[in-house]
Short mmCIF file of N, CA, C and O in Angstrom, two decimals:
data_model
loop_
_atom_site.label_atom_id
_atom_site.label_comp_id
_atom_site.label_asym_id
_atom_site.label_seq_id
_atom_site.Cartn_x
_atom_site.Cartn_y
_atom_site.Cartn_z
N GLN A 1 0.84 -1.18 0.00
CA GLN A 1 0.00 0.00 0.00
C GLN A 1 0.88 1.25 0.00
O GLN A 1 1.76 1.39 0.82
N VAL A 2 0.63 2.12 -0.96
CA VAL A 2 1.40 3.36 -1.06
C VAL A 2 0.81 4.38 -0.09
O VAL A 2 -0.40 4.57 -0.05
N GLN A 3 1.67 5.03 0.67
CA GLN A 3 1.24 6.06 1.60
C GLN A 3 1.92 7.39 1.25
O GLN A 3 3.09 7.41 0.86
N LEU A 4 1.15 8.48 1.39
CA LEU A 4 1.65 9.81 1.15
C LEU A 4 1.47 10.62 2.42
O LEU A 4 0.39 10.63 3.01
N VAL A 5 2.53 11.29 2.85
CA VAL A 5 2.49 12.09 4.07
C VAL A 5 2.92 13.51 3.75
O VAL A 5 4.08 13.75 3.39
N GLU A 6 1.96 14.45 3.86
CA GLU A 6 2.25 15.86 3.61
C GLU A 6 2.73 16.55 4.88
O GLU A 6 2.35 16.16 5.99
N SER A 7 3.52 17.59 4.71
CA SER A 7 3.96 18.41 5.82
C SER A 7 4.26 19.81 5.31
O SER A 7 4.39 20.02 4.10
N GLY A 8 4.38 20.76 6.24
CA GLY A 8 4.79 22.10 5.87
C GLY A 8 3.70 23.15 5.88
O GLY A 8 3.97 24.33 5.66
N GLY A 9 2.47 22.74 6.13
CA GLY A 9 1.40 23.72 6.18
C GLY A 9 1.48 24.59 7.42
O GLY A 9 2.31 24.35 8.31
N GLY A 10 0.63 25.61 7.47
CA GLY A 10 0.63 26.48 8.63
C GLY A 10 -0.11 27.77 8.37
O GLY A 10 -0.79 27.92 7.35
N LEU A 11 0.06 28.69 9.31
CA LEU A 11 -0.57 30.01 9.23
C LEU A 11 0.50 31.04 8.88
O LEU A 11 1.53 31.13 9.59
N VAL A 12 0.26 31.77 7.80
CA VAL A 12 1.20 32.82 7.38
C VAL A 12 0.42 34.08 7.03
O VAL A 12 -0.79 34.03 6.79
N GLN A 13 1.14 35.18 6.95
CA GLN A 13 0.53 36.43 6.54
C GLN A 13 0.61 36.59 5.02
O GLN A 13 1.46 35.97 4.37
N PRO A 14 -0.27 37.39 4.45
CA PRO A 14 -0.20 37.64 3.00
C PRO A 14 1.19 38.13 2.59
O PRO A 14 1.81 38.94 3.29
N GLY A 15 1.66 37.59 1.46
CA GLY A 15 2.98 37.94 0.95
C GLY A 15 4.09 37.03 1.41
O GLY A 15 5.20 37.07 0.85
N GLU A 16 3.83 36.21 2.40
CA GLU A 16 4.85 35.30 2.91
C GLU A 16 4.90 34.02 2.09
O GLU A 16 4.13 33.84 1.13
N SER A 17 5.82 33.14 2.48
CA SER A 17 6.06 31.90 1.72
C SER A 17 5.92 30.68 2.61
O SER A 17 6.08 30.75 3.83
N LEU A 18 5.63 29.55 1.99
CA LEU A 18 5.62 28.25 2.63
C LEU A 18 6.13 27.23 1.63
O LEU A 18 5.95 27.41 0.41
N ARG A 19 6.71 26.15 2.14
CA ARG A 19 7.07 25.02 1.28
C ARG A 19 6.42 23.77 1.83
O ARG A 19 6.67 23.38 2.97
N LEU A 20 5.59 23.16 1.01
CA LEU A 20 4.96 21.90 1.36
C LEU A 20 5.82 20.75 0.85
O LEU A 20 6.43 20.84 -0.22
N SER A 21 5.81 19.67 1.62
CA SER A 21 6.51 18.45 1.21
C SER A 21 5.55 17.28 1.28
O SER A 21 4.63 17.26 2.10
N CYS A 22 5.79 16.30 0.44
CA CYS A 22 4.97 15.09 0.42
C CYS A 22 5.89 13.90 0.21
O CYS A 22 6.46 13.74 -0.88
N ALA A 23 6.04 13.10 1.24
CA ALA A 23 6.86 11.90 1.16
C ALA A 23 5.99 10.72 0.75
O ALA A 23 4.92 10.49 1.32
N VAL A 24 6.47 9.97 -0.25
CA VAL A 24 5.70 8.88 -0.84
C VAL A 24 6.41 7.56 -0.59
O VAL A 24 7.60 7.42 -0.90
N SER A 25 5.69 6.59 -0.05
CA SER A 25 6.29 5.28 0.20
C SER A 25 6.21 4.43 -1.05
O SER A 25 5.56 4.79 -2.04
N GLY A 26 6.87 3.27 -1.01
CA GLY A 26 6.82 2.37 -2.14
C GLY A 26 8.01 2.53 -3.05
O GLY A 26 8.85 3.41 -2.86
N SER A 27 8.07 1.69 -4.06
CA SER A 27 9.27 1.62 -4.90
C SER A 27 9.07 2.17 -6.31
O SER A 27 9.98 2.08 -7.13
N HIS A 28 7.90 2.74 -6.61
CA HIS A 28 7.62 3.17 -7.97
C HIS A 28 7.50 4.68 -8.12
O HIS A 28 7.00 5.16 -9.14
N PHE A 29 7.98 5.42 -7.12
CA PHE A 29 7.80 6.87 -7.15
C PHE A 29 8.32 7.49 -8.44
O PHE A 29 7.69 8.39 -9.01
N SER A 30 9.45 7.01 -8.94
CA SER A 30 10.10 7.66 -10.07
C SER A 30 9.26 7.64 -11.34
O SER A 30 9.48 8.44 -12.25
N ILE A 31 8.30 6.76 -11.44
CA ILE A 31 7.47 6.69 -12.65
C ILE A 31 6.12 7.35 -12.47
O ILE A 31 5.34 7.44 -13.41
N TYR A 32 5.83 7.81 -11.26
CA TYR A 32 4.53 8.42 -10.99
C TYR A 32 4.45 9.85 -11.50
O TYR A 32 5.44 10.60 -11.46
N THR A 33 3.27 10.25 -11.91
CA THR A 33 2.94 11.67 -11.98
C THR A 33 2.52 12.09 -10.58
O THR A 33 1.77 11.38 -9.91
N THR A 34 3.02 13.23 -10.13
CA THR A 34 2.67 13.72 -8.80
C THR A 34 2.05 15.10 -8.92
O THR A 34 2.33 15.84 -9.88
N ALA A 35 1.22 15.43 -7.97
CA ALA A 35 0.50 16.69 -8.07
C ALA A 35 0.09 17.19 -6.69
O ALA A 35 0.06 16.43 -5.72
N TRP A 36 -0.22 18.46 -6.65
CA TRP A 36 -0.82 19.09 -5.49
C TRP A 36 -2.19 19.61 -5.87
O TRP A 36 -2.34 20.28 -6.92
N TYR A 37 -3.16 19.32 -5.03
CA TYR A 37 -4.51 19.84 -5.16
C TYR A 37 -4.82 20.64 -3.88
O TYR A 37 -4.13 20.52 -2.88
N ARG A 38 -5.88 21.42 -3.95
CA ARG A 38 -6.33 22.11 -2.75
C ARG A 38 -7.85 22.18 -2.75
O ARG A 38 -8.50 22.15 -3.78
N GLN A 39 -8.38 22.28 -1.52
CA GLN A 39 -9.82 22.40 -1.36
C GLN A 39 -10.11 23.42 -0.29
O GLN A 39 -9.73 23.23 0.88
N ALA A 40 -10.75 24.50 -0.68
CA ALA A 40 -11.16 25.54 0.26
C ALA A 40 -12.56 25.21 0.78
O ALA A 40 -13.31 24.48 0.13
N PRO A 41 -12.92 25.75 1.93
CA PRO A 41 -14.26 25.48 2.49
C PRO A 41 -15.36 25.84 1.51
O PRO A 41 -15.36 26.93 0.94
N GLY A 42 -16.26 24.90 1.29
CA GLY A 42 -17.39 25.14 0.40
C GLY A 42 -17.08 25.07 -1.08
O GLY A 42 -17.95 25.36 -1.90
N LYS A 43 -15.84 24.70 -1.42
CA LYS A 43 -15.46 24.64 -2.82
C LYS A 43 -15.00 23.25 -3.19
O LYS A 43 -14.66 22.43 -2.33
N GLN A 44 -14.96 22.99 -4.50
CA GLN A 44 -14.48 21.70 -4.97
C GLN A 44 -12.95 21.64 -4.93
O GLN A 44 -12.27 22.67 -4.98
N ARG A 45 -12.44 20.43 -4.84
CA ARG A 45 -11.00 20.25 -4.91
C ARG A 45 -10.52 20.65 -6.30
O ARG A 45 -11.13 20.30 -7.31
N GLU A 46 -9.40 21.39 -6.34
CA GLU A 46 -8.88 21.85 -7.62
C GLU A 46 -7.39 21.54 -7.73
O GLU A 46 -6.66 21.51 -6.73
N LEU A 47 -6.95 21.32 -8.97
CA LEU A 47 -5.55 21.08 -9.24
C LEU A 47 -4.77 22.38 -9.07
O LEU A 47 -5.14 23.41 -9.64
N VAL A 48 -3.68 22.31 -8.32
CA VAL A 48 -2.79 23.46 -8.15
C VAL A 48 -1.61 23.34 -9.11
O VAL A 48 -1.30 24.27 -9.84
N ALA A 49 -0.94 22.19 -9.08
CA ALA A 49 0.23 21.99 -9.93
C ALA A 49 0.50 20.49 -10.04
O ALA A 49 0.16 19.74 -9.13
N SER A 50 1.11 20.10 -11.15
CA SER A 50 1.49 18.71 -11.33
C SER A 50 2.87 18.64 -11.98
O SER A 50 3.30 19.58 -12.65
N ILE A 51 3.52 17.50 -11.78
CA ILE A 51 4.82 17.26 -12.40
C ILE A 51 4.90 15.78 -12.76
O ILE A 51 4.64 14.91 -11.92
N THR A 52 5.25 15.51 -14.00
CA THR A 52 5.29 14.13 -14.47
C THR A 52 6.64 13.49 -14.15
O THR A 52 7.56 14.13 -13.63
N ASN A 53 6.77 12.22 -14.53
CA ASN A 53 8.03 11.51 -14.27
C ASN A 53 9.16 12.05 -15.13
O ASN A 53 10.33 11.78 -14.85
N VAL A 54 8.84 12.81 -16.18
CA VAL A 54 9.89 13.42 -17.00
C VAL A 54 9.95 14.92 -16.76
O VAL A 54 10.43 15.69 -17.58
N TYR A 55 9.39 15.33 -15.63
CA TYR A 55 9.52 16.70 -15.12
C TYR A 55 8.76 17.74 -15.93
O TYR A 55 9.09 18.92 -15.89
N PHE A 56 7.73 17.29 -16.64
CA PHE A 56 6.84 18.25 -17.29
C PHE A 56 5.90 18.80 -16.22
O PHE A 56 5.29 18.03 -15.48
N THR A 57 5.79 20.12 -16.14
CA THR A 57 4.97 20.74 -15.11
C THR A 57 3.75 21.45 -15.69
O THR A 57 3.75 21.88 -16.84
N ASN A 58 2.73 21.55 -14.84
CA ASN A 58 1.51 22.23 -15.22
C ASN A 58 0.99 22.96 -13.98
O ASN A 58 1.07 22.42 -12.87
N TYR A 59 0.49 24.19 -14.17
CA TYR A 59 0.03 25.00 -13.05
C TYR A 59 -1.35 25.58 -13.31
O TYR A 59 -1.70 25.90 -14.45
N ALA A 60 -2.11 25.73 -12.24
CA ALA A 60 -3.35 26.49 -12.33
C ALA A 60 -3.01 27.95 -12.62
O ALA A 60 -1.99 28.45 -12.13
N ASP A 61 -3.85 28.61 -13.39
CA ASP A 61 -3.59 30.01 -13.72
C ASP A 61 -3.43 30.86 -12.48
O ASP A 61 -2.65 31.82 -12.46
N SER A 62 -4.17 30.54 -11.44
CA SER A 62 -4.19 31.36 -10.23
C SER A 62 -2.86 31.33 -9.45
O SER A 62 -2.64 32.19 -8.60
N VAL A 63 -2.00 30.35 -9.75
CA VAL A 63 -0.75 30.23 -9.00
C VAL A 63 0.49 30.41 -9.87
O VAL A 63 1.61 30.41 -9.36
N LYS A 64 0.31 30.55 -11.18
CA LYS A 64 1.46 30.69 -12.08
C LYS A 64 2.29 31.90 -11.68
O LYS A 64 1.77 32.97 -11.41
N GLY A 65 3.61 31.69 -11.63
CA GLY A 65 4.51 32.76 -11.26
C GLY A 65 4.72 32.89 -9.76
O GLY A 65 5.62 33.63 -9.32
N ARG A 66 3.90 32.21 -8.96
CA ARG A 66 4.04 32.29 -7.49
C ARG A 66 4.42 30.94 -6.88
O ARG A 66 5.15 30.91 -5.89
N PHE A 67 3.89 29.86 -7.45
CA PHE A 67 4.14 28.52 -6.90
C PHE A 67 5.07 27.75 -7.84
O PHE A 67 5.02 27.91 -9.06
N THR A 68 5.87 26.88 -7.24
CA THR A 68 6.75 26.01 -8.02
C THR A 68 6.67 24.59 -7.47
O THR A 68 6.89 24.37 -6.27
N ILE A 69 6.37 23.64 -8.35
CA ILE A 69 6.35 22.24 -7.97
C ILE A 69 7.68 21.60 -8.39
O ILE A 69 8.23 21.94 -9.44
N SER A 70 8.19 20.71 -7.55
CA SER A 70 9.42 20.01 -7.87
C SER A 70 9.37 18.63 -7.22
O SER A 70 8.50 18.35 -6.39
N ARG A 71 10.30 17.79 -7.62
CA ARG A 71 10.35 16.45 -7.05
C ARG A 71 11.78 15.99 -6.92
O ARG A 71 12.66 16.40 -7.68
N ASP A 72 12.00 15.11 -5.95
CA ASP A 72 13.32 14.50 -5.72
C ASP A 72 13.09 13.00 -5.71
O ASP A 72 12.58 12.44 -4.73
N ASN A 73 13.44 12.34 -6.80
CA ASN A 73 13.18 10.90 -6.90
C ASN A 73 13.99 10.11 -5.89
O ASN A 73 13.53 9.07 -5.41
N ALA A 74 15.18 10.56 -5.57
CA ALA A 74 16.01 9.84 -4.59
C ALA A 74 15.36 9.85 -3.21
O ALA A 74 15.45 8.87 -2.46
N LYS A 75 14.69 10.96 -2.89
CA LYS A 75 14.02 11.07 -1.59
C LYS A 75 12.55 10.68 -1.66
O LYS A 75 11.86 10.68 -0.64
N LYS A 76 12.07 10.36 -2.86
CA LYS A 76 10.66 10.01 -3.06
C LYS A 76 9.76 11.07 -2.46
O LYS A 76 8.79 10.78 -1.72
N THR A 77 10.05 12.31 -2.80
CA THR A 77 9.34 13.44 -2.22
C THR A 77 9.00 14.45 -3.31
O THR A 77 9.81 14.70 -4.20
N VAL A 78 7.82 15.02 -3.20
CA VAL A 78 7.40 16.10 -4.09
C VAL A 78 7.17 17.34 -3.23
O VAL A 78 6.70 17.24 -2.09
N TYR A 79 7.54 18.49 -3.78
CA TYR A 79 7.49 19.74 -3.05
C TYR A 79 6.58 20.74 -3.75
O TYR A 79 6.39 20.69 -4.97
N LEU A 80 6.07 21.69 -2.97
CA LEU A 80 5.36 22.83 -3.54
C LEU A 80 5.86 24.08 -2.81
O LEU A 80 5.56 24.28 -1.63
N GLN A 81 6.66 24.87 -3.52
CA GLN A 81 7.12 26.14 -2.98
C GLN A 81 6.08 27.20 -3.31
O GLN A 81 5.77 27.41 -4.48
N MET A 82 5.55 27.83 -2.28
CA MET A 82 4.49 28.81 -2.45
C MET A 82 4.99 30.17 -1.98
O MET A 82 5.30 30.35 -0.79
N ASN A 83 5.09 31.09 -2.90
CA ASN A 83 5.54 32.45 -2.60
C ASN A 83 4.40 33.44 -2.81
O ASN A 83 3.41 33.14 -3.48
N SER A 84 4.56 34.62 -2.24
CA SER A 84 3.57 35.69 -2.40
C SER A 84 2.16 35.18 -2.11
O SER A 84 1.23 35.40 -2.89
N LEU A 85 2.02 34.51 -1.00
CA LEU A 85 0.74 33.90 -0.67
C LEU A 85 -0.35 34.95 -0.47
O LEU A 85 -0.10 36.05 0.03
N LYS A 86 -1.55 34.57 -0.86
CA LYS A 86 -2.72 35.44 -0.77
C LYS A 86 -3.78 34.77 0.10
O LYS A 86 -3.81 33.54 0.21
N PRO A 87 -4.69 35.55 0.67
CA PRO A 87 -5.76 34.93 1.47
C PRO A 87 -6.56 33.89 0.69
O PRO A 87 -7.00 32.89 1.28
N GLU A 88 -6.71 34.09 -0.60
CA GLU A 88 -7.47 33.12 -1.40
C GLU A 88 -6.72 31.81 -1.62
O GLU A 88 -7.28 30.87 -2.19
N ASP A 89 -5.47 31.73 -1.19
CA ASP A 89 -4.74 30.46 -1.24
C ASP A 89 -5.07 29.58 -0.03
O ASP A 89 -4.62 28.43 0.04
N THR A 90 -5.82 30.10 0.91
CA THR A 90 -6.20 29.34 2.09
C THR A 90 -7.00 28.12 1.70
O THR A 90 -8.02 28.23 0.99
N ALA A 91 -6.55 26.95 2.13
CA ALA A 91 -7.21 25.69 1.76
C ALA A 91 -6.47 24.54 2.45
O ALA A 91 -5.39 24.72 3.02
N VAL A 92 -7.07 23.37 2.36
CA VAL A 92 -6.35 22.14 2.68
C VAL A 92 -5.66 21.68 1.39
O VAL A 92 -6.32 21.56 0.35
N TYR A 93 -4.37 21.45 1.47
CA TYR A 93 -3.58 21.04 0.31
C TYR A 93 -3.32 19.54 0.39
O TYR A 93 -2.86 19.03 1.42
N TYR A 94 -3.60 18.87 -0.74
CA TYR A 94 -3.46 17.43 -0.82
C TYR A 94 -2.42 17.08 -1.87
O TYR A 94 -2.38 17.65 -2.95
N CYS A 95 -1.64 16.07 -1.55
CA CYS A 95 -0.66 15.53 -2.49
C CYS A 95 -1.25 14.28 -3.14
O CYS A 95 -1.98 13.52 -2.48
N SER A 96 -0.95 14.09 -4.42
CA SER A 96 -1.35 12.86 -5.09
C SER A 96 -0.17 12.31 -5.87
O SER A 96 0.70 13.06 -6.31
N ALA A 97 -0.17 11.00 -6.07
CA ALA A 97 0.89 10.34 -6.82
C ALA A 97 0.36 9.05 -7.39
O ALA A 97 -0.42 8.36 -6.74
N GLY A 98 0.81 8.71 -8.60
CA GLY A 98 0.41 7.45 -9.17
C GLY A 98 0.33 7.48 -10.68
O GLY A 98 0.72 8.46 -11.31
N LEU A 99 -0.18 6.41 -11.22
CA LEU A 99 -0.43 6.26 -12.65
C LEU A 99 -1.92 6.01 -12.81
O LEU A 99 -2.46 5.09 -12.21
N GLY A 100 -2.60 6.82 -13.57
CA GLY A 100 -4.04 6.66 -13.67
C GLY A 100 -4.70 7.12 -12.38
O GLY A 100 -4.58 8.27 -12.00
N ALA A 101 -5.38 6.21 -11.70
CA ALA A 101 -6.01 6.56 -10.42
C ALA A 101 -4.95 6.78 -9.36
O ALA A 101 -4.22 5.84 -9.00
N PRO A 102 -4.80 7.99 -8.86
CA PRO A 102 -3.67 8.26 -7.95
C PRO A 102 -3.96 7.87 -6.51
O PRO A 102 -5.10 7.68 -6.09
N TYR A 103 -2.89 7.80 -5.75
CA TYR A 103 -2.96 7.69 -4.30
C TYR A 103 -3.01 9.12 -3.74
O TYR A 103 -2.50 10.06 -4.35
N TRP A 104 -3.60 9.27 -2.53
CA TRP A 104 -3.77 10.59 -1.93
C TRP A 104 -3.20 10.64 -0.52
O TRP A 104 -3.25 9.64 0.21
N GLY A 105 -2.72 11.82 -0.16
CA GLY A 105 -2.33 12.07 1.20
C GLY A 105 -3.52 12.54 2.03
O GLY A 105 -4.63 12.69 1.51
N GLN A 106 -3.26 12.81 3.31
CA GLN A 106 -4.33 13.17 4.22
C GLN A 106 -4.61 14.67 4.21
O GLN A 106 -5.62 15.11 4.76
N GLY A 107 -3.72 15.45 3.62
CA GLY A 107 -3.92 16.89 3.52
C GLY A 107 -3.20 17.66 4.61
O GLY A 107 -2.97 17.15 5.71
N THR A 108 -2.85 18.89 4.28
CA THR A 108 -2.23 19.79 5.25
C THR A 108 -2.86 21.18 5.08
O THR A 108 -3.06 21.65 3.96
N GLN A 109 -3.18 21.81 6.19
CA GLN A 109 -3.89 23.08 6.15
C GLN A 109 -2.92 24.23 5.90
O GLN A 109 -1.87 24.34 6.56
N VAL A 110 -3.29 25.09 4.97
CA VAL A 110 -2.57 26.33 4.72
C VAL A 110 -3.55 27.47 4.93
O VAL A 110 -4.61 27.51 4.29
N THR A 111 -3.21 28.37 5.83
CA THR A 111 -4.05 29.52 6.12
C THR A 111 -3.24 30.80 5.91
O THR A 111 -2.16 30.94 6.49
N VAL A 112 -3.77 31.67 5.07
CA VAL A 112 -3.12 32.94 4.78
C VAL A 112 -4.02 34.05 5.31
O VAL A 112 -5.10 34.29 4.77
N SER A 113 -3.57 34.71 6.36
CA SER A 113 -4.41 35.71 7.00
C SER A 113 -3.56 36.71 7.76
O SER A 113 -2.51 36.35 8.31
N SER A 114 -4.01 37.95 7.77
CA SER A 114 -3.32 38.98 8.55
C SER A 114 -3.95 39.12 9.92
O SER A 114 -3.51 39.91 10.73
#
């Protein structure tokens, strides 16, 4: 069973930065597409950013230029560097990894508030 454990969430002020990490168990991480999603209260879960096994990246328009997704295959970890955070970035952030139907983490709360 593949497990994903997110970390790095917290409470920050607008304009500040956070880096989320997601450690993935198992032996197939290097071939997975990995992604970060988020879900704000009362809203549907949405894709924030994804990175394939060949390092092709994709971002939601709302985070382009502010967020950067990366991965370290040796550490089996995917990261989300979030800069210039805004109150509308407040959400639970979820990591996913896999081929086709992905595995999911439990989520980490990010709150941006003054």
